[in-house]
XYZ file of C-alpha atoms in Angstrom:
208
model
C 84.779 20.747 95.320
C 87.392 23.464 95.251
C 85.870 24.728 91.993
C 82.383 24.985 93.622
C 83.885 27.003 96.465
C 85.784 29.417 94.096
C 82.547 29.917 92.036
C 80.566 30.714 95.223
C 83.171 33.145 96.249
C 83.297 34.778 92.932
C 79.476 34.958 92.854
C 79.445 36.623 96.337
C 82.004 39.175 95.059
C 79.841 39.977 91.944
C 76.737 40.513 94.119
C 78.639 42.901 96.419
C 79.851 44.831 93.409
C 76.343 45.053 92.084
C 74.955 46.237 95.360
C 77.681 48.844 95.764
C 77.041 50.021 92.175
C 73.409 50.569 92.736
C 74.227 52.327 96.112
C 76.590 54.758 94.323
C 74.067 55.372 91.628
C 71.219 56.167 94.066
C 73.368 58.529 96.081
C 75.525 60.130 93.249
C 73.228 63.291 93.394
C 73.259 63.530 97.215
C 75.590 65.726 98.998
C 77.620 64.862 101.971
C 75.010 66.466 104.324
C 72.346 64.299 102.863
C 70.668 67.187 100.821
C 70.105 66.614 97.130
C 72.499 68.471 94.995
C 70.865 70.955 92.506
C 71.432 70.292 88.901
C 73.713 72.693 87.191
C 72.001 75.971 86.346
C 70.499 75.656 82.966
C 72.215 77.496 80.241
C 70.556 80.783 79.183
C 68.787 80.321 75.894
C 69.499 82.610 72.847
C 65.984 84.122 73.252
C 66.435 84.803 76.893
C 69.694 86.553 76.211
C 68.112 88.774 73.456
C 65.387 90.051 75.816
C 65.676 93.763 76.676
C 68.688 94.290 74.442
C 69.562 97.045 71.928
C 72.251 96.207 69.423
C 73.856 99.060 67.474
C 76.514 98.976 64.817
C 78.893 101.646 63.319
C 77.325 103.617 60.400
C 74.233 101.437 60.396
C 70.747 103.033 60.412
C 69.321 99.693 61.491
C 69.329 98.161 65.055
C 68.186 95.002 66.699
C 65.946 95.331 69.668
C 65.289 91.958 71.360
C 67.056 90.480 68.289
C 64.376 92.106 65.976
C 65.216 94.416 63.048
C 64.242 98.070 63.576
C 65.297 101.558 62.298
C 66.900 104.117 64.554
C 65.086 107.013 62.947
C 62.743 105.871 60.082
C 62.414 109.527 58.747
C 66.230 109.973 58.452
C 68.361 106.973 57.740
C 71.501 109.133 57.859
C 71.279 108.934 61.655
C 73.460 106.066 62.594
C 75.974 105.384 65.383
C 79.497 106.617 64.639
C 83.034 105.701 65.471
C 85.047 108.844 66.134
C 88.439 109.391 67.995
C 88.590 105.820 69.011
C 85.078 106.066 70.604
C 81.659 104.550 69.606
C 78.803 107.119 69.809
C 75.200 106.367 69.672
C 71.976 108.207 69.243
C 70.607 108.678 72.794
C 66.942 109.207 72.225
C 66.577 105.896 70.407
C 67.938 103.854 73.320
C 66.106 105.789 75.945
C 62.668 105.389 74.349
C 63.194 101.690 73.879
C 63.668 101.377 77.679
C 60.587 103.383 78.357
C 62.048 106.670 79.237
C 60.100 109.826 78.281
C 62.394 112.263 76.355
C 61.954 115.963 75.436
C 64.217 118.784 74.428
C 64.727 122.142 76.042
C 65.934 124.237 73.138
C 66.920 127.334 75.070
C 69.427 125.452 77.378
C 70.337 122.711 74.885
C 69.280 120.147 77.389
C 67.787 116.578 77.065
C 65.086 116.135 79.568
C 64.367 112.529 80.692
C 61.744 111.099 82.864
C 61.496 107.454 84.028
C 58.655 106.870 86.412
C 59.005 109.552 89.201
C 62.736 110.083 88.462
C 63.623 112.981 86.221
C 67.094 113.757 84.695
C 68.714 116.538 82.746
C 71.703 116.160 80.314
C 73.167 119.442 79.232
C 74.709 118.845 75.737
C 76.816 121.996 76.209
C 78.851 120.665 78.982
C 77.887 116.891 79.049
C 76.634 117.334 82.638
C 74.000 114.868 83.877
C 71.690 116.242 86.658
C 69.263 114.517 89.017
C 67.711 117.057 91.242
C 70.763 118.704 93.176
C 73.144 116.071 92.150
C 75.311 116.544 88.958
C 77.903 114.492 87.153
C 80.044 115.317 84.222
C 80.098 112.393 81.718
C 83.470 110.933 80.795
C 83.191 112.022 77.268
C 81.599 115.013 75.582
C 78.277 114.541 73.778
C 77.238 116.364 70.620
C 74.418 116.970 68.127
C 73.944 115.967 64.605
C 70.792 116.872 62.646
C 68.960 117.291 65.776
C 69.974 114.062 67.190
C 72.065 113.902 70.593
C 74.891 111.395 70.572
C 76.652 110.094 73.565
C 79.601 107.828 73.993
C 78.601 104.178 74.326
C 80.921 104.062 77.406
C 78.573 106.583 79.160
C 75.227 104.991 78.435
C 75.422 102.947 81.609
C 75.773 106.188 83.686
C 72.760 107.656 81.968
C 70.200 104.766 82.278
C 71.947 102.275 84.569
C 72.326 99.234 82.421
C 75.021 96.719 81.314
C 76.970 97.214 78.046
C 79.369 95.216 75.908
C 81.416 96.659 73.115
C 82.552 94.461 70.173
C 85.777 95.901 68.913
C 85.949 93.576 65.997
C 82.601 94.620 64.614
C 82.509 98.237 65.888
C 79.224 97.566 67.542
C 77.740 97.329 70.983
C 74.841 95.696 72.906
C 72.984 97.496 75.810
C 71.384 95.020 78.313
C 68.789 95.514 80.890
C 69.694 92.200 82.354
C 72.823 90.426 83.559
C 76.218 91.192 82.120
C 77.244 89.814 78.825
C 79.326 86.745 78.897
C 81.141 86.375 75.562
C 82.233 82.871 76.246
C 78.639 81.486 76.838
C 77.013 79.785 73.893
C 73.714 81.841 74.371
C 75.726 85.193 73.887
C 77.434 83.675 70.778
C 74.035 82.669 69.263
C 72.543 86.071 70.203
C 75.340 87.930 68.606
C 74.898 86.011 65.336
C 71.220 86.699 65.413
C 71.706 90.337 66.118
C 74.261 90.688 63.245
C 71.966 88.841 60.982
C 69.064 91.039 61.783
C 70.927 94.386 60.874
C 72.703 92.875 57.774
C 72.326 94.371 54.312
C 69.822 91.719 53.142
C 67.098 92.343 55.856
C 67.759 96.164 55.826
C 66.228 96.121 52.296
C 62.809 95.527 53.912
C 62.796 98.434 56.280
């Protein structure tokens, strides 16, 4: 008799535990106010991270745009980014045209003329001053010209076209992004960096 009562009690306990377990499972994704918790934001994919990016590497005439191999200046492969005086310098026109900016050159004043939509800019290469209408700003670093190509410091490119940048000291290279800031700890960024380095590697450069 005692054994039967004990078995019934144990059975009741198991039933309660089972019900409680199912209750917890059903409401595991419901917040205290009764609204459903949103799942964690999905990780950005490598392809999403590569969109609207330009990757440039010191002394490399190749670049990666959206992760795809291209050449900075097909008619002159001596035009490459350069590292000088602890600064990374990049060819300005290449980056501007990738982002849809119309670029022209005013020879008399040694000025780069830029137009994006209705917005017009001027960059004087003589004194590194950016002008937008009546407003003017001196860049943090001097720009210079080599073989007809205007170079600006990588640190200044965000001031010129309003984008995010990230510099890789280890590789003497940098990525320019139209989207959100680069997060070096995220897997999509790690995968994207490998893809960009692969694209501009010596093996693939043989084909352009």
